[in-house]
Amino acid sequence: MSEHPRHPHAPDDLWQSVARLHDWLEAGQPHGGQEALLLRMLKLQEEVGEVAQAVIGVTGQNLRKGTTHTWEDVQSELCDVVVTALIALRALTPDAREVFTAHLAGVTARSLDSRHG
């Protein structure tokens, strides 16, 4: 497994990055309240669509366009989905880290326990 070099601008903690991005987005948000929250959720759908577009592009399924993406593009788009989802979760609750950690623990337990049941 290859080691990825640490980006010089990356904070040491995932949740520190999520908080900084959330704050940055909130400061520049042209809409407020529930409208801003709904738009944050729609942004997630936009990012998921970009994953689909990249997969179609890497497989050449659009005959008019041919092969337009790489698997690295797909990886990048998936990362955008994860970041956008974490920021959306942070928009819903300041306890995003705890909510996510508890949810992941539950999904992991249910999934791994289902193999032995």
mmCIF file of C-alpha atoms in Angstrom:
data_model
loop_
_atom_site.group_PDB
_atom_site.id
_atom_site.type_symbol
_atom_site.label_atom_id
_atom_site.label_comp_id
_atom_site.label_asym_id
_atom_site.label_seq_id
_atom_site.Cartn_x
_atom_site.Cartn_y
_atom_site.Cartn_z
ATOM 1 C CA MET A 1 0.000 0.000 0.000
ATOM 2 C CA SER A 2 1.520 3.337 -0.989
ATOM 3 C CA GLU A 3 1.795 6.166 1.501
ATOM 4 C CA HIS A 4 0.187 9.454 0.449
ATOM 5 C CA PRO A 5 2.205 12.572 1.266
ATOM 6 C CA ARG A 6 0.590 14.935 3.747
ATOM 7 C CA HIS A 7 -0.755 18.071 2.113
ATOM 8 C CA PRO A 8 0.952 21.159 3.587
ATOM 9 C CA HIS A 9 -2.359 22.984 4.190
ATOM 10 C CA ALA A 10 -4.271 20.056 5.683
ATOM 11 C CA PRO A 11 -5.196 20.344 9.364
ATOM 12 C CA ASP A 12 -4.231 17.405 11.529
ATOM 13 C CA ASP A 13 -7.823 16.459 12.246
ATOM 14 C CA LEU A 14 -10.649 15.649 9.831
ATOM 15 C CA TRP A 15 -13.211 17.347 12.058
ATOM 16 C CA GLN A 16 -11.059 20.456 12.376
ATOM 17 C CA SER A 17 -11.161 20.707 8.572
ATOM 18 C CA VAL A 18 -14.927 20.133 8.529
ATOM 19 C CA ALA A 19 -15.438 22.887 11.124
ATOM 20 C CA ARG A 20 -13.215 25.334 9.221
ATOM 21 C CA LEU A 21 -14.969 24.630 5.908
ATOM 22 C CA HIS A 22 -18.395 24.892 7.545
ATOM 23 C CA ASP A 23 -17.510 28.247 9.086
ATOM 24 C CA TRP A 24 -16.117 29.511 5.780
ATOM 25 C CA LEU A 25 -19.248 28.466 3.905
ATOM 26 C CA GLU A 26 -21.538 29.967 6.538
ATOM 27 C CA ALA A 27 -19.707 33.300 6.394
ATOM 28 C CA GLY A 28 -20.182 33.540 2.624
ATOM 29 C CA GLN A 29 -23.681 32.100 2.439
ATOM 30 C CA PRO A 30 -26.094 34.365 0.512
ATOM 31 C CA HIS A 31 -29.097 32.579 2.101
ATOM 32 C CA GLY A 32 -29.858 31.911 5.729
ATOM 33 C CA GLY A 33 -31.958 29.727 7.970
ATOM 34 C CA GLN A 34 -33.795 26.732 6.636
ATOM 35 C CA GLU A 35 -33.170 27.764 3.030
ATOM 36 C CA ALA A 36 -29.399 27.603 3.593
ATOM 37 C CA LEU A 37 -29.767 24.186 5.203
ATOM 38 C CA LEU A 38 -31.848 22.844 2.308
ATOM 39 C CA LEU A 39 -29.344 24.188 -0.211
ATOM 40 C CA ARG A 40 -26.521 22.472 1.691
ATOM 41 C CA MET A 41 -28.403 19.170 1.309
ATOM 42 C CA LEU A 42 -28.913 19.811 -2.417
ATOM 43 C CA LYS A 43 -25.169 20.383 -2.784
ATOM 44 C CA LEU A 44 -24.683 16.790 -1.687
ATOM 45 C CA GLN A 45 -26.886 15.566 -4.543
ATOM 46 C CA GLU A 46 -24.880 17.673 -6.974
ATOM 47 C CA GLU A 47 -21.659 16.017 -5.796
ATOM 48 C CA VAL A 48 -23.161 12.517 -6.106
ATOM 49 C CA GLY A 49 -24.127 13.402 -9.683
ATOM 50 C CA GLU A 50 -20.507 14.301 -10.372
ATOM 51 C CA VAL A 51 -19.466 10.816 -9.216
ATOM 52 C CA ALA A 52 -21.917 9.326 -11.708
ATOM 53 C CA GLN A 53 -20.619 11.608 -14.457
ATOM 54 C CA ALA A 54 -17.024 10.566 -13.714
ATOM 55 C CA VAL A 55 -17.898 6.838 -13.730
ATOM 56 C CA ILE A 56 -19.704 7.251 -17.054
ATOM 57 C CA GLY A 57 -16.697 9.175 -18.327
ATOM 58 C CA VAL A 58 -14.122 6.623 -17.211
ATOM 59 C CA THR A 59 -16.070 3.744 -18.758
ATOM 60 C CA GLY A 60 -16.788 5.597 -22.005
ATOM 61 C CA GLN A 61 -20.523 4.947 -21.716
ATOM 62 C CA ASN A 62 -21.411 8.234 -23.379
ATOM 63 C CA LEU A 63 -20.634 7.368 -26.996
ATOM 64 C CA ARG A 64 -20.835 10.989 -28.037
ATOM 65 C CA LYS A 65 -18.106 12.016 -25.580
ATOM 66 C CA GLY A 66 -16.038 8.845 -25.265
ATOM 67 C CA THR A 67 -13.641 8.370 -22.368
ATOM 68 C CA THR A 68 -13.458 11.679 -20.508
ATOM 69 C CA HIS A 69 -12.390 10.779 -16.944
ATOM 70 C CA THR A 70 -9.959 8.589 -15.006
ATOM 71 C CA TRP A 71 -10.437 6.430 -11.926
ATOM 72 C CA GLU A 72 -8.485 9.128 -10.081
ATOM 73 C CA ASP A 73 -11.262 11.551 -11.094
ATOM 74 C CA VAL A 74 -13.786 9.149 -9.569
ATOM 75 C CA GLN A 75 -11.745 9.012 -6.358
ATOM 76 C CA SER A 76 -11.668 12.803 -6.216
ATOM 77 C CA GLU A 77 -15.423 13.063 -6.759
ATOM 78 C CA LEU A 78 -16.070 10.470 -4.033
ATOM 79 C CA CYS A 79 -13.924 12.523 -1.662
ATOM 80 C CA ASP A 80 -16.022 15.584 -2.554
ATOM 81 C CA VAL A 81 -19.165 13.615 -1.632
ATOM 82 C CA VAL A 82 -17.710 12.645 1.754
ATOM 83 C CA VAL A 83 -16.554 16.195 2.546
ATOM 84 C CA THR A 84 -19.876 17.682 1.445
ATOM 85 C CA ALA A 85 -21.810 15.145 3.537
ATOM 86 C CA LEU A 86 -19.722 15.856 6.628
ATOM 87 C CA ILE A 87 -20.213 19.597 6.191
ATOM 88 C CA ALA A 88 -23.960 19.055 5.739
ATOM 89 C CA LEU A 89 -24.006 17.007 8.947
ATOM 90 C CA ARG A 90 -22.124 19.812 10.705
ATOM 91 C CA ALA A 91 -24.733 22.270 9.398
ATOM 92 C CA LEU A 92 -27.395 20.183 11.147
ATOM 93 C CA THR A 93 -25.570 19.814 14.449
ATOM 94 C CA PRO A 94 -22.469 21.161 16.164
ATOM 95 C CA ASP A 95 -22.070 17.603 17.515
ATOM 96 C CA ALA A 96 -21.363 16.196 14.048
ATOM 97 C CA ARG A 97 -18.281 14.253 15.187
ATOM 98 C CA GLU A 98 -20.190 12.482 17.947
ATOM 99 C CA VAL A 99 -23.256 11.838 15.760
ATOM 100 C CA PHE A 100 -21.124 10.381 12.980
ATOM 101 C CA THR A 101 -18.947 8.296 15.315
ATOM 102 C CA ALA A 102 -21.996 6.788 17.031
ATOM 103 C CA HIS A 103 -23.702 6.116 13.700
ATOM 104 C CA LEU A 104 -20.589 4.481 12.224
ATOM 105 C CA ALA A 105 -20.243 2.292 15.312
ATOM 106 C CA GLY A 106 -23.867 1.183 14.940
ATOM 107 C CA VAL A 107 -23.537 0.435 11.221
ATOM 108 C CA THR A 108 -20.309 -1.465 11.849
ATOM 109 C CA ALA A 109 -21.811 -3.532 14.648
ATOM 110 C CA ARG A 110 -24.961 -4.350 12.669
ATOM 111 C CA SER A 111 -23.005 -5.222 9.535
ATOM 112 C CA LEU A 112 -20.365 -7.390 11.211
ATOM 113 C CA ASP A 113 -22.882 -9.027 13.535
ATOM 114 C CA SER A 114 -25.057 -9.973 10.557
ATOM 115 C CA ARG A 115 -22.248 -12.219 9.266
ATOM 116 C CA HIS A 116 -22.432 -14.363 12.389
ATOM 117 C CA GLY A 117 -26.214 -14.517 12.752
#
